[in-house]
Every structure is written in structure tokens, then in C-alpha cells.
């Protein structure tokens, strides 16, 4: 393969910006390759190109988007979907698939939450790493995006994020870090936004110090489409490939090198990375993917992603005994199964929930009738549609209402203004619920919505999010119990906007968004503040039940542990349970969220079966980011490990003492008296000296009074001869340490 060093500077610079919308520039001996969206399918545009999902793309399987896969809590599923997407990508001539997106769901209104996995970094990182492994194992390069702190769509190309360093390290970077370290993605895509005023595309701290120097990333950094403002600053910061084509970029890079403003070696290195990336190029005769098998996988995956939020009076599963079924809601007939924007897939086929329910009903000999209930957009007369629906509900044994967000209400490019669904849908649900013997609501949408106006009036709620092209069949399977609900919420459902963590700090003002909630994102906020949301992170019901007991935790080193716990399926159906391990609080000099997810495992069990699960709790589960040290630190002390079925429903807890890190700080006259007294090496001598100088006051009391004083300041302030003597003693202790 050509080496960048052998190419003239002009050719090297030319490699650093795309040839057009989706392809890299060729150079002598270097082919051009295609990078395209993703990530829940391949969006290979064959005609006009755009990054907003406007123009048509070749047909491809539309798998469940990340919002759904996040709720599966199943990395293996993410891996299998990744491999299937890669096979289709190669067959469509694509080398790199632009995904997965692993930004944290900081706020429920983010218009792109459907493209992200979770509000929790461990869950997002684990699923993202699996997706990358799946993609790359089957021959397509991945592009983990959007790096970093891109948590809203409002002003996404200009907004500057102001977040404290510990929050950045503990919440917003770990998913990327896990993926880089564990899955070695071919590329990382930098985001549009600024961080502390500096665009991510031109941010040397982000793209070089953290990504390469600390995490050891060896792949290529590509810009989000149009994220580069100053191509020279971008290359200098560590960006390798600007996408799409920047007409003046190569010329500017060459000029900067010639003027001595840009190190030529940096250009050569970036060009080499573009050359290295071409190894992902598919061949001209890739096998045709098995689209039937992929559709079956899309359907299987969808069934594992939906979350059963509520199931009163055993309203679900439906069966012969449910009586006739009324299916209500235009969204049952015109399903939404993916979000809008750059990830929009041209599905190979789409299962329609209404048809699937009707088919299951027919098999069981149960009558199924349909009423639209509401129109999408301005379509239909709301009152007439509603009264038809109410009449259908009144004469049926059970009513299934499909409601949720329509396509115009959420997309890449803008954030939602509120958590509401359309008022006519709310009215419909209430009217139907008061007429129907039993009401089941199937919620559709890429973001969570407010349920309060009707929650208590319905018997069951299936949160179906956006489930991809097999979602219709999967929902029918779940409703009839042919599939077992096993999704768990990867994000909190609040009662109302006002209780959400970033309320008042979203989407920012005057060009800056301040992450004022700090670490307390998602369930970390609700658990720490003692606020019960409508449905907590981790929640999800099934048709069977599980007992969880025998939690035991043992240390496996100074800063790590292993937990074992027994899970038993106590119900009468096979099903899956997600073991969720949380660290509660923790010792150390920093605020710890009341609960942080430390590890999880999804287990499938037959009725009556039991299994003891052993899960490692690695160092990082206990550590905090110590900004002054620029390092992860595990504080010595006792940690609480909790096993729960959600972040608010804990089955058992155990305590584990850990030695943690021994930190020996250099002491000086700026160190406080308390720091001196607590020092593992000098502390004892110092306390003896302090006792001598304390004039009879117990040392602990003195420490309480004056512990926060820098030693130098304290010595300066000691009065008279007694002071001189004390000073001499303390200085001797200092000198002797
Ligand atoms: C999106 C990326 C996407 C790119 C290419 C951008 O607008 O933010 O996620 O990969 O377009 O379509």
C-alpha cells in the first residue's frame, strides 16, 4: 500500500478532505472509499446526497434504532445487529458505517435521543462497544459519534458546552473511552458543538490529549458533516479527515505548511490514517446479504427492546379470553419505526402492527376491529374519529391504543419543546379508557413522553419506542405473549419536565449551555435527590417474575470486587431478568451519586430455574475522577453494592471495604494543617509536634478549629515566644518528614 510519506504535500493535503459528500479523495495508489450512515441500517444514497435524510437511499434493513437497543440491555443483540448492518454495507459498497451514536441522554427533549442508547455511560459504552465489534467483525469500519458533549440539537453547530471536568470524565466521556479501549473503532467522529468555546473539530485536548495520548486511539478522526471551520486548526488539533468535501481546505493546509504554521509531519500522519482506512473498502463482488434473515433479526431484536411499563389486572398478554380486540390509533396503521434525519433508512419492508395483530387475532379466533382515533398532522375530523374509536372500544373486550410522537415532532436537527404528545391523542386515550373494559396503550416515539394525564386510567402500557422495520410483528408478539417482554428502561421517564435534572439548564442561552446538574444526570439525579420519577431507569415488567437473593460481594484486589447473586424465575413462563448492580454513594472527598450503575447482566431462565450469576466490579466502578491529580482515584473505605430490578427497586445490598489507592501527596507550606496531620508518612510526627504546640487543647479539637489553615499561614500567625517555640517544633517536623 502507498505510504503517505511518498506522496507530494498537495496529495497528502488533498486526502484530508472528502472528494464529495460520502467518499474520500483518491491519490495515486490510494482508492477512495465510501463512508455513510447508519447506524441502525445502511443509508447508501445513490442519487442526490444530503445529511438530513432528504433524498432516497438504496433499500436496507431498518433495525431498531439505539433508543430501542439501549432498552434491550443486551450487548450480544447489538453485536448481531452490527454484523448484519456490516454485511449490507459491504454489499452496497460502503467501507465505514457512521455510528453508533453514544452521546448521553442528558435531557429527555433532545431531538436525537432516539439515536442514542442511554442516560447511563456504562450501558451506552457496553452496547456501543458491542455494536462496533459486530460491525467490524463483519468487515465494516465503525465511526463512534458524536465526540463529544453533543447532547442537544438546538444550536448544535455553535453551542458551547460548559461542564465541570469531573462530570465530563465520569458521565460524558466513558462510553467513548470504553469503545476506544475495548473495540478499537476504525474511526471516531467529532461533534459539531464547542467545548469551553473551542469547536470539537479543533480541540487538541479532546482529539489528541484524551483520545490518543490517554486512551491510545489509533484509528482516524473524521469530522461530523460540516463540523470543520478552520481546516488548519482542525488538522493541528488531531482531526484527520474533514467531511464532506471542503473546497478550500487542501489549499489552506498546504499554505500553512509552507508558511511554517503547520507541522508537515502532522499532515503526513493524518494522510497515512486516511490511507490506512481504505483497508475497509469492500470488494466488487461482495455476497448479497440474506435480507429475509435480517428482517427476522430485526423482528427478534425489536421484541427484546420494548419495555412493559405497566400491566394491571393482567391486561396483557392478550389471548382468547381477552375477547374481541379494538385496535385504535393511526400509528397502528401508519407505523413509526425510526427517527428523522441522517439515520433515516429506506426499509426493505415494514411490518404493520394492525395487520400483525389482526393476523394473531385470526389465528386465535378473536375478532379485531380498527378505528383511526386521530389523524396524523391535520388529517381527519378529530371529534368524529374519536367517537368512532370510543364506540369500537365499548363493544370490544380489550382496546389497544397506539399513541405517541409523530414524525414532525421529533428529529435530528431540533429539540422537542415539551414532553407532551398531541392533545387529541391524550383526549382519545382518556375517552377510550373510560369506555373500554380494558385499555392497553402502546407508546411510539424516539423520546420519553409525559404520561400523567392518562396514566392511571389505563391498564397496561407498552413503551415501544421506535422498533425498526420488524417492530409491528414484535409488538403483536409481545401483546399476545408469543414473545416475553424483557426490555428495561435505559432512561428515566419523569412525571413532568420540571423535575428533570437539567431543567433550567437546557438548551442553554446566549451561545452557552451550562451542565449545572453536574454528575447528577438521569437516575443519578432522582436517586440522589430522593425524587421518585414516573418510571425509573432500569424498570421493565415481564409476564413472569423473578426472585433475586444471596448477594455476596468479595474484594478481588485493593480496588475491585466480584459480586455473586442468585436469580430464580418464580413465574410460569420463560423470561429474562436484568441483574443491575449499583454502587451506592461511596467514601472519598467528592460527592457520589446515590446510585451509579456498576455492572449488569441479562439472564434468560425457564420457569422454576435458578442461576447464580457472578459479575466483576472493576476498579472504574469505584473510582472517581480526581481533577487536580488528573487521574482516576479509588478512595479507601467501605462501598455499598446494591442489586436491583431498577434504579429505584433494590433487592439486596452488601458492603465491601476496599483498601483503595494510597495517595502520598507532596506537602508544603500551602498544605493545610489537616492535610499534614492526615499524611501517611509525615502525619504522626506532625501530630506529636502539634500536640506540643496546642497549649493543652486536644489535637482533634485543634484540628477541627484550625485544620483548614495552610501550615505556612498558621506558623506566621503564632504569637510571641510560645509561638516561636511551637514554630520551631513544627518546622523541625516538616524538615524531618
Ligand atoms: C450527523 C451525523 C451524520 C452525518 C452524515 C450529520 O448531520 O450529525 O450523525 O453521520 O450528518 O449524514
XYZ file of C-alpha atoms and ligand atoms in Angstrom:
749
model
C 0.000 0.000 0.000
C 1.119 3.533 -0.739
C 2.839 5.319 2.086
C 1.804 8.903 2.759
C 5.441 9.902 3.029
C 5.894 9.075 -0.677
C 3.167 11.456 -1.794
C 3.695 15.126 -2.619
C 2.392 17.528 0.005
C -0.517 18.543 -2.246
C -1.722 14.957 -2.496
C -1.366 14.408 1.213
C -3.360 17.551 1.957
C -5.973 16.522 -0.599
C -6.531 13.247 1.263
C -7.572 15.157 4.370
C -10.871 16.364 2.944
C -13.569 14.341 1.211
C -13.925 14.017 -2.557
C -17.646 14.686 -2.310
C -20.460 14.039 0.126
C -19.745 10.424 1.007
C -16.366 9.458 -0.440
C -12.787 10.105 0.485
C -10.417 11.621 -2.059
C -8.238 9.259 -4.060
C -4.480 9.708 -4.506
C -2.006 7.836 -6.664
C -2.175 4.248 -5.395
C -4.909 5.148 -2.866
C -8.533 4.248 -3.626
C -11.412 6.349 -2.498
C -13.875 4.745 -0.074
C -17.457 5.386 0.994
C -18.483 6.388 4.490
C -22.205 6.598 5.124
C -24.916 6.498 7.804
C -26.000 4.327 9.896
C -26.171 3.264 12.351
C -29.333 1.117 12.602
C -29.109 0.246 8.921
C -27.263 1.465 5.849
C -28.253 4.719 4.205
C -26.481 4.431 0.902
C -27.623 7.272 -1.279
C -27.296 6.510 -4.927
C -28.636 9.769 -6.367
C -28.596 13.193 -4.714
C -26.781 13.318 -1.380
C -27.589 15.027 1.881
C -27.044 14.538 5.560
C -30.591 15.247 6.658
C -32.320 12.166 5.329
C -33.992 14.086 2.488
C -33.003 12.106 -0.588
C -33.676 8.464 -1.272
C -31.284 5.705 -0.344
C -30.959 2.136 -1.541
C -33.176 -0.319 0.373
C -31.601 -1.709 3.528
C -32.845 -3.421 6.671
C -34.002 -0.919 9.264
C -33.007 -2.432 12.596
C -34.234 -0.952 15.879
C -32.532 2.421 16.489
C -30.342 2.916 19.542
C -33.208 4.083 21.752
C -34.623 0.583 21.430
C -31.375 -1.380 21.576
C -30.495 0.605 24.704
C -33.578 -0.863 26.353
C -32.565 -4.409 25.454
C -29.615 -4.286 27.856
C -28.217 -6.989 25.611
C -24.756 -6.390 24.113
C -24.978 -9.597 22.133
C -28.006 -8.244 20.315
C -26.140 -5.024 19.489
C -23.270 -7.161 18.188
C -25.508 -9.259 15.938
C -27.228 -6.189 14.527
C -23.818 -4.604 13.883
C -22.664 -7.655 11.933
C -25.833 -7.678 9.831
C -25.501 -3.952 9.068
C -21.886 -4.525 8.038
C -22.863 -7.267 5.579
C -25.373 -4.946 3.944
C -22.874 -2.075 3.978
C -20.275 -4.078 2.121
C -22.783 -5.269 -0.430
C -23.728 -1.628 -1.025
C -20.103 -0.593 -1.486
C -19.737 1.068 1.910
C -16.468 0.858 3.862
C -17.376 2.770 7.025
C -20.765 2.979 8.734
C -21.291 6.247 10.603
C -22.242 5.022 14.041
C -23.005 4.054 16.716
C -24.018 7.271 18.461
C -23.188 7.065 22.131
C -23.942 10.528 23.441
C -25.567 10.583 26.835
C -29.234 11.440 27.046
C -28.767 14.451 29.231
C -32.262 15.769 28.674
C -35.422 13.980 27.544
C -36.179 16.687 24.978
C -33.046 16.173 22.885
C -34.395 15.615 19.381
C -31.817 12.965 18.666
C -32.278 10.846 21.763
C -33.652 8.108 19.508
C -30.146 7.727 18.083
C -28.525 7.321 21.489
C -28.604 4.406 23.882
C -28.938 5.708 27.388
C -28.593 8.295 30.112
C -26.002 5.981 31.678
C -22.417 5.847 30.417
C -21.805 2.201 31.307
C -24.855 0.984 29.434
C -24.123 3.234 26.437
C -20.467 2.206 26.342
C -21.153 -1.515 26.686
C -23.763 -1.552 23.935
C -21.715 0.783 21.742
C -18.615 -1.392 22.074
C -20.647 -4.456 21.118
C -22.107 -2.649 18.096
C -18.623 -1.662 16.948
C -17.331 -5.197 17.441
C -20.255 -6.532 15.430
C -19.763 -4.083 12.581
C -16.026 -4.517 12.391
C -16.067 -8.308 12.799
C -18.140 -8.447 9.628
C -15.913 -6.098 7.696
C -17.279 -2.559 8.023
C -15.392 0.146 9.861
C -17.355 1.941 12.585
C -17.479 5.639 13.392
C -18.294 6.281 17.016
C -20.084 9.596 17.300
C -20.508 12.415 18.231
C -17.322 13.085 20.162
C -18.104 14.768 22.499
C -20.654 16.577 24.673
C -23.183 16.777 21.854
C -26.315 16.363 23.925
C -28.796 18.586 22.161
C -29.809 19.680 18.710
C -30.573 23.322 19.473
C -27.696 25.410 18.079
C -25.797 22.180 17.647
C -23.174 23.710 15.359
C -22.384 26.654 17.630
C -23.391 25.918 21.191
C -20.551 25.912 23.694
C -20.758 23.357 26.491
C -19.692 24.423 29.950
C -19.347 21.281 32.055
C -17.053 20.674 35.008
C -14.143 18.315 34.351
C -15.294 15.568 36.678
C -18.693 15.452 35.030
C -17.059 15.314 31.626
C -14.857 12.413 32.701
C -17.423 10.441 34.657
C -20.540 10.959 32.545
C -19.837 12.196 29.040
C -16.556 10.559 28.017
C -16.670 6.995 29.420
C -18.854 5.484 26.679
C -16.342 6.699 24.093
C -13.440 5.576 26.234
C -14.842 2.066 26.688
C -15.397 1.701 22.965
C -11.961 3.004 22.043
C -10.245 0.737 24.552
C -12.341 -2.387 24.033
C -13.429 -2.280 20.411
C -10.780 -0.203 18.582
C -13.199 1.544 16.226
C -11.846 2.405 12.779
C -12.917 5.999 13.255
C -14.239 8.441 15.812
C -16.470 11.264 14.571
C -16.010 14.608 16.273
C -19.150 16.550 17.073
C -20.400 19.933 15.863
C -20.518 21.772 19.186
C -17.910 23.727 21.080
C -16.455 22.753 24.413
C -15.474 25.722 26.534
C -15.626 27.831 23.401
C -13.488 25.574 21.196
C -15.139 23.524 18.464
C -14.725 19.780 18.978
C -13.210 19.608 15.476
C -10.421 21.962 16.528
C -9.958 20.818 20.072
C -6.472 19.398 20.739
C -7.356 18.426 24.300
C -10.219 16.273 23.078
C -8.823 14.875 19.844
C -5.243 14.341 20.903
C -4.634 14.555 24.643
C -7.616 12.491 25.722
C -8.383 10.375 22.671
C -4.911 9.413 21.569
C -2.491 10.123 24.413
C -4.661 8.831 27.237
C -6.863 6.224 25.561
C -4.425 5.072 22.905
C -6.773 5.554 19.932
C -5.015 4.541 16.730
C -7.786 4.990 14.186
C -8.886 8.024 12.238
C -10.781 11.066 13.461
C -13.421 12.231 10.979
C -15.436 15.405 11.323
C -19.171 15.416 11.561
C -20.521 16.607 8.230
C -19.633 20.278 8.029
C -18.124 20.492 11.522
C -14.792 21.924 10.364
C -14.443 25.680 10.460
C -10.700 26.174 10.218
C -9.118 23.199 8.419
C -5.606 24.076 9.556
C -6.609 24.322 13.216
C -8.507 21.059 12.830
C -5.541 19.128 11.438
C -3.296 20.625 14.086
C -5.723 19.553 16.816
C -5.781 15.944 15.630
C -8.532 15.742 13.013
C -7.568 13.513 10.090
C -10.471 13.692 7.684
C -12.857 16.555 7.033
C -16.227 15.502 5.610
C -17.774 16.254 3.270
C -15.551 17.963 0.701
C -14.132 21.292 1.880
C -13.353 23.153 -1.360
C -10.542 25.296 0.053
C -9.222 23.052 2.783
C -6.356 21.312 0.972
C -5.029 24.644 -0.308
C -5.136 26.133 3.179
C -3.319 23.147 4.662
C -0.582 23.310 2.025
C -0.184 27.063 2.526
C 0.032 26.649 6.296
C 2.774 24.031 5.965
C 4.699 26.228 3.544
C 4.362 29.205 5.872
C 5.683 27.155 8.790
C 2.352 27.428 10.619
C 1.573 23.703 10.480
C 3.960 20.844 11.074
C 4.248 18.816 7.866
C 4.650 15.608 9.880
C 1.148 16.121 11.247
C -0.223 16.283 7.709
C 1.680 13.152 6.709
C 0.400 11.274 9.739
C -3.217 12.238 9.064
C -2.863 11.324 5.378
C -1.464 7.957 6.402
C -4.515 7.364 8.567
C -6.782 8.088 5.596
C -4.738 5.629 3.527
C -4.943 3.039 6.315
C -8.720 3.469 6.478
C -9.082 2.304 2.887
C -8.391 -1.230 4.075
C -12.095 -1.371 4.948
C -13.018 -0.988 1.254
C -15.387 -3.762 0.211
C -14.647 -5.764 -2.900
C -16.666 -5.537 -6.107
C -18.227 -8.932 -5.596
C -19.460 -8.925 -2.021
C -22.106 -11.599 -1.356
C -25.709 -10.398 -1.363
C -26.945 -10.245 2.238
C -29.775 -12.505 3.330
C -32.481 -9.880 3.711
C -35.055 -12.370 4.987
C -32.715 -13.399 7.775
C -32.031 -9.746 8.525
C -35.715 -8.973 8.710
C -36.134 -11.876 11.109
C -33.300 -10.486 13.207
C -34.868 -7.013 13.127
C -38.090 -8.516 14.445
C -36.392 -10.637 17.102
C -34.397 -7.609 18.236
C -37.479 -5.410 18.368
C -39.234 -7.872 20.648
C -36.328 -7.685 23.064
C -36.319 -3.890 23.158
C -39.874 -2.868 24.024
C -40.477 -2.112 27.703
C -43.634 -3.191 29.501
C -44.126 -0.282 31.902
C -47.416 -1.224 33.498
C -49.640 -4.271 33.493
C -52.561 -4.016 35.905
C -55.256 -6.677 36.142
C -53.114 -8.944 33.944
C -54.389 -6.989 30.962
C -51.541 -8.497 28.966
C -50.852 -10.851 27.373
C -53.902 -10.876 25.167
C -55.423 -14.229 24.429
C -58.638 -15.966 23.578
C -60.035 -14.950 26.956
C -59.464 -11.246 26.258
C -62.470 -11.219 23.969
C -62.632 -9.117 20.844
C -59.950 -6.516 20.308
C -60.257 -2.917 19.194
C -57.056 -1.503 17.752
C -57.151 2.262 17.881
C -54.780 4.881 16.537
C -53.478 5.886 13.153
C -49.980 4.912 14.326
C -51.111 1.271 14.323
C -51.770 1.512 10.604
C -49.081 4.025 9.618
C -46.308 2.927 11.970
C -43.338 4.969 13.029
C -40.321 2.757 13.365
C -37.302 5.061 13.065
C -36.382 8.703 13.585
C -35.837 11.514 11.129
C -32.570 12.915 9.830
C -29.292 11.456 8.693
C -30.033 7.975 10.039
C -33.227 7.556 8.011
C -33.188 4.124 6.364
C -35.122 3.093 3.280
C -36.500 -0.107 4.842
C -36.688 -3.285 2.770
C -40.170 -3.977 4.185
C -42.218 -2.850 7.151
C -44.397 -4.938 9.439
C -47.593 -3.044 10.213
C -48.829 -3.525 13.793
C -52.504 -3.512 12.818
C -52.006 -6.273 10.228
C -49.940 -8.328 12.625
C -52.466 -8.015 15.447
C -55.276 -8.900 13.050
C -53.349 -11.989 11.916
C -52.670 -13.149 15.507
C -56.315 -12.500 16.358
C -57.475 -14.526 13.370
C -55.286 -17.439 14.448
C -56.930 -17.370 17.879
C -60.424 -16.828 16.518
C -60.602 -13.386 18.148
C -62.287 -10.546 16.252
C -60.119 -7.470 15.679
C -61.531 -4.148 14.524
C -59.759 -0.876 13.847
C -60.540 2.786 14.317
C -58.061 5.533 13.455
C -58.971 7.623 16.537
C -56.957 10.610 15.365
C -55.343 11.806 12.194
C -51.673 12.486 11.731
C -50.992 16.178 11.209
C -54.213 17.924 10.196
C -55.818 14.866 8.682
C -59.369 13.901 9.645
C -62.014 15.362 11.910
C -60.816 14.733 15.461
C -64.239 14.504 17.039
C -65.658 12.053 14.544
C -62.539 9.886 14.666
C -62.656 9.871 18.443
C -66.314 8.927 18.719
C -65.822 6.060 16.261
C -62.938 4.858 18.372
C -64.889 5.095 21.613
C -67.748 3.100 20.075
C -65.301 0.395 18.952
C -63.708 0.317 22.408
C -67.069 -0.002 24.129
C -68.029 -3.078 22.150
C -64.668 -4.857 22.477
C -63.196 -6.934 25.275
C -59.933 -5.070 25.214
C -58.683 -1.976 23.435
C -55.136 -1.397 22.279
C -54.383 2.264 21.594
C -51.305 3.239 19.612
C -50.216 6.745 20.579
C -47.051 8.775 20.667
C -44.841 11.159 18.799
C -45.341 11.799 15.125
C -42.556 12.304 12.610
C -42.849 16.078 12.607
C -42.497 16.224 16.397
C -39.006 14.770 16.758
C -35.946 14.516 14.567
C -32.305 15.246 14.244
C -31.913 18.995 13.865
C -34.215 20.273 16.613
C -35.205 19.531 20.186
C -38.762 18.966 21.342
C -40.375 21.919 23.142
C -42.072 19.769 25.782
C -42.812 16.205 26.866
C -46.364 16.188 25.574
C -47.996 14.031 22.962
C -50.666 15.669 20.779
C -53.692 16.805 22.834
C -56.093 14.919 20.562
C -54.249 11.701 21.406
C -54.485 12.431 25.119
C -58.204 13.071 24.774
C -58.585 9.903 22.773
C -56.813 7.725 25.344
C -58.947 9.115 28.133
C -62.176 8.750 26.228
C -61.351 5.216 25.160
C -60.197 4.204 28.642
C -63.473 5.306 30.166
C -65.464 3.270 27.645
C -63.309 0.152 27.260
C -63.389 -2.786 29.704
C -59.605 -2.877 29.473
C -57.170 -0.489 27.837
C -53.622 -1.109 26.704
C -51.518 1.771 25.388
C -48.634 1.136 23.018
C -46.359 4.166 23.047
C -44.417 5.063 19.942
C -41.605 7.592 19.707
C -37.895 8.108 19.988
C -38.046 10.026 23.240
C -39.889 9.616 26.503
C -43.174 11.456 26.913
C -45.331 12.637 29.782
C -47.920 10.055 30.841
C -49.619 11.876 33.695
C -52.842 12.976 32.017
C -53.967 9.381 31.430
C -51.565 7.003 33.172
C -53.843 5.820 35.966
C -56.809 5.333 33.661
C -55.260 2.584 31.540
C -54.421 -0.979 32.486
C -51.216 -1.568 30.589
C -48.526 0.466 28.842
C -46.026 -0.983 26.423
C -43.268 1.528 25.656
C -42.376 0.524 22.105
C -40.143 3.495 21.262
C -39.067 3.095 17.621
C -38.520 -0.548 16.850
C -37.298 -0.714 13.272
C -38.969 -2.500 10.386
C -39.836 -5.644 12.357
C -41.458 -3.644 15.153
C -45.039 -4.266 14.060
C -44.687 -8.030 14.293
C -42.698 -7.765 17.505
C -45.351 -5.641 19.196
C -48.034 -8.123 18.186
C -45.890 -10.988 19.526
C -45.441 -9.144 22.816
C -49.099 -8.215 23.169
C -50.188 -11.822 22.629
C -47.417 -13.287 24.764
C -45.672 -15.020 21.882
C -42.634 -13.064 22.954
C -41.756 -12.212 26.555
C -41.218 -8.529 27.328
C -37.644 -8.170 28.531
C -36.748 -4.545 27.796
C -35.725 -2.303 30.671
C -35.694 1.481 30.575
C -32.337 2.906 29.585
C -33.621 6.338 30.558
C -35.879 7.719 33.244
C -39.467 8.659 32.480
C -40.220 11.749 34.552
C -43.625 12.904 35.727
C -43.011 16.322 34.326
C -40.302 18.447 32.821
C -39.800 20.483 35.977
C -38.375 17.527 37.886
C -35.747 16.640 35.276
C -32.072 17.184 36.145
C -31.175 19.750 33.501
C -34.346 21.787 33.909
C -33.366 25.444 33.623
C -30.067 24.497 32.016
C -31.339 23.234 28.681
C -30.808 24.045 25.855
C -28.645 26.922 27.086
C -28.743 30.604 26.365
C -26.659 33.171 24.539
C -24.491 30.532 22.958
C -23.590 28.511 26.039
C -25.198 25.562 27.751
C -24.142 25.047 31.335
C -24.312 21.486 32.627
C -25.405 22.757 36.018
C -26.659 19.375 37.237
C -23.075 18.127 37.056
C -22.809 14.393 37.624
C -26.441 14.061 38.580
C -27.650 13.057 35.127
C -30.665 10.788 34.702
C -31.298 8.381 37.562
C -28.242 9.708 39.415
C -30.310 12.850 39.957
C -33.505 11.135 41.016
C -31.812 8.718 43.422
C -29.535 11.338 44.970
C -32.262 13.910 45.378
C -34.822 11.398 46.604
C -37.254 12.194 43.792
C -39.411 9.329 42.546
C -39.891 9.698 38.797
C -42.866 8.170 36.984
C -40.734 5.197 35.847
C -37.150 4.783 36.979
C -34.156 3.865 34.880
C -33.902 0.080 34.704
C -37.627 -0.540 35.112
C -39.475 -3.064 32.976
C -42.019 -5.808 33.617
C -42.483 -9.213 32.057
C -45.142 -11.885 32.116
C -43.155 -13.980 34.547
C -41.450 -12.979 37.816
C -38.024 -13.285 39.337
C -36.606 -13.609 42.826
C -33.146 -12.224 43.458
C -31.220 -13.230 46.583
C -27.949 -14.422 48.072
C -25.977 -11.333 47.126
C -22.340 -11.719 48.115
C -19.505 -9.354 47.286
C -15.825 -10.047 47.791
C -12.814 -7.901 47.064
C -10.542 -9.164 44.305
C -7.877 -6.564 44.924
C -7.454 -3.179 46.567
C -9.870 -1.526 44.171
C -12.045 -4.200 42.567
C -14.580 -6.817 43.588
C -16.786 -9.611 42.353
C -20.469 -9.902 43.152
C -22.487 -13.083 43.006
C -26.236 -13.216 43.167
C -28.885 -15.875 42.625
C -31.742 -15.257 40.218
C -34.782 -17.540 40.102
C -37.649 -17.482 37.647
C -40.579 -17.848 40.049
C -43.277 -17.471 37.417
C -44.782 -19.891 34.966
C -43.203 -18.667 31.738
C -39.685 -18.485 30.394
C -38.287 -14.960 30.570
C -35.303 -12.718 31.066
C -34.167 -10.688 34.015
C -31.597 -7.915 34.017
C -29.358 -8.066 37.075
C -28.431 -4.436 37.784
C -25.591 -3.729 40.190
C -25.308 -0.249 41.591
C -22.660 1.344 43.752
C -24.405 3.473 46.334
C -22.577 6.595 47.369
C -19.027 5.798 48.435
C -16.194 7.179 50.526
C -13.761 9.862 49.472
C -13.541 13.621 49.262
C -16.123 14.086 46.479
C -19.892 13.907 46.103
C -21.018 10.489 44.919
C -24.394 9.931 43.292
C -26.670 7.852 45.486
C -26.586 5.144 42.835
C -24.349 4.543 39.831
C -24.703 1.512 37.593
C -21.550 -0.542 38.093
C -22.315 -3.663 36.062
C -25.258 -5.567 34.612
C -26.139 -8.899 33.066
C -29.252 -10.099 31.294
C -30.113 -13.713 32.061
C -32.731 -15.933 30.449
C -34.377 -18.571 32.645
C -37.033 -21.214 32.228
C -39.853 -21.299 34.771
C -38.582 -22.517 38.127
C -34.954 -22.359 37.040
C -32.302 -20.689 39.158
C -28.882 -19.379 38.296
C -26.039 -17.874 40.262
C -24.552 -15.000 38.349
C -21.070 -13.774 39.011
C -20.263 -10.246 37.890
C -16.983 -8.381 38.149
C -16.949 -4.895 39.556
C -13.806 -3.369 38.079
C -11.748 -0.557 39.514
C -13.593 2.017 37.456
C -16.865 1.103 39.155
C -15.462 2.519 42.406
C -13.134 5.248 41.171
C -13.814 8.941 40.782
C -12.050 11.415 38.531
C -9.672 13.474 40.634
C -9.295 16.603 38.570
C -6.372 18.178 40.457
C -4.415 14.942 40.005
C -5.707 14.351 36.502
C -6.289 10.714 37.399
C -8.855 8.113 38.455
C -8.670 7.503 42.182
C -10.318 4.834 44.308
C -10.812 6.187 47.784
C -10.155 3.740 50.630
C -13.269 2.827 52.591
C -16.491 0.893 52.555
C -18.687 0.803 49.474
C -22.295 -0.245 49.245
C -23.155 -2.605 46.408
C -26.844 -2.947 45.615
C -28.582 -5.333 43.264
C -31.814 -4.011 41.832
C -34.505 -4.587 39.268
C -34.390 -0.878 38.569
C -32.511 2.109 39.962
C -35.361 2.574 42.424
C -36.194 -1.033 43.280
C -33.375 -2.714 45.169
C -33.499 -6.412 46.072
C -30.400 -6.690 48.249
C -27.360 -4.755 49.395
C -23.907 -5.665 50.665
C -20.957 -3.683 51.921
C -17.443 -4.106 50.714
C -14.377 -2.500 52.312
C -11.650 -1.650 49.819
C -8.087 -0.588 50.501
C -8.308 1.802 47.570
C -5.377 3.869 46.420
C -2.676 5.022 48.774
C -2.009 8.561 47.820
C 1.101 10.209 49.153
C 0.924 13.889 48.390
C 3.922 16.170 48.436
C 3.431 18.521 51.368
C 4.428 22.136 51.527
C 3.571 25.292 53.435
C 0.376 25.661 51.363
C -0.862 22.265 52.602
C -3.370 22.619 55.391
C -2.813 21.542 58.965
C -5.387 18.795 58.436
C -3.534 17.523 55.372
C -0.310 17.453 57.332
C -1.940 15.614 60.215
C -3.535 13.019 57.884
C -0.426 12.420 55.839
C 0.541 8.731 55.749
C 4.280 9.467 56.091
C 4.678 12.755 57.947
C 1.355 12.699 59.781
C 2.350 11.013 63.006
C 5.376 13.208 63.700
C 3.358 16.206 62.807
C 0.555 15.343 65.193
C 3.064 14.911 68.009
C 4.533 18.305 67.256
C 1.067 19.763 67.030
C 0.175 18.352 70.450
C 3.206 20.138 71.861
C 2.150 23.411 70.319
C -1.522 23.134 71.190
C -1.282 24.589 74.699
C -3.280 21.719 76.237
C -6.059 21.638 73.675
C -6.731 18.099 72.385
C -5.252 17.704 68.922
C -8.550 16.626 67.376
C -10.254 19.715 68.681
C -7.446 21.898 67.391
C -7.725 20.191 64.024
C -11.398 20.910 63.926
C -10.804 24.574 64.641
C -7.752 25.212 62.532
C -7.427 22.199 60.241
C -8.292 24.158 57.109
C -5.440 26.645 57.630
C -2.395 26.356 55.383
C 0.563 25.459 57.613
C 2.669 28.413 56.478
C -0.118 30.806 57.364
C -0.568 29.187 60.792
C 3.126 29.432 61.562
C 3.161 33.119 60.590
C 0.302 33.785 62.959
C 1.685 32.125 66.115
C 2.365 34.981 68.574
C 5.304 35.629 70.923
C 7.928 33.257 72.420
C 5.470 30.360 72.790
C 4.796 30.791 69.123
C 8.484 30.804 68.322
C 8.916 27.564 70.200
C 5.911 25.905 68.502
C 7.046 27.161 65.180
C 10.488 25.675 65.723
C 8.993 22.310 66.649
C 6.650 22.214 63.697
C 9.365 23.335 61.338
C 11.549 20.569 62.710
C 8.750 18.085 61.980
C 8.435 19.500 58.485
C 12.155 19.259 57.938
C 12.282 15.696 59.305
C 9.494 14.230 57.185
C -24.963 13.983 11.610
C -24.099 12.715 11.652
C -24.160 12.029 10.331
C -23.690 12.991 9.253
C -23.713 12.393 7.863
C -24.620 14.864 10.437
O -25.567 15.868 10.304
O -24.782 14.704 12.795
O -24.550 11.868 12.672
O -23.390 10.864 10.356
O -24.557 14.121 9.236
O -25.003 12.214 7.427
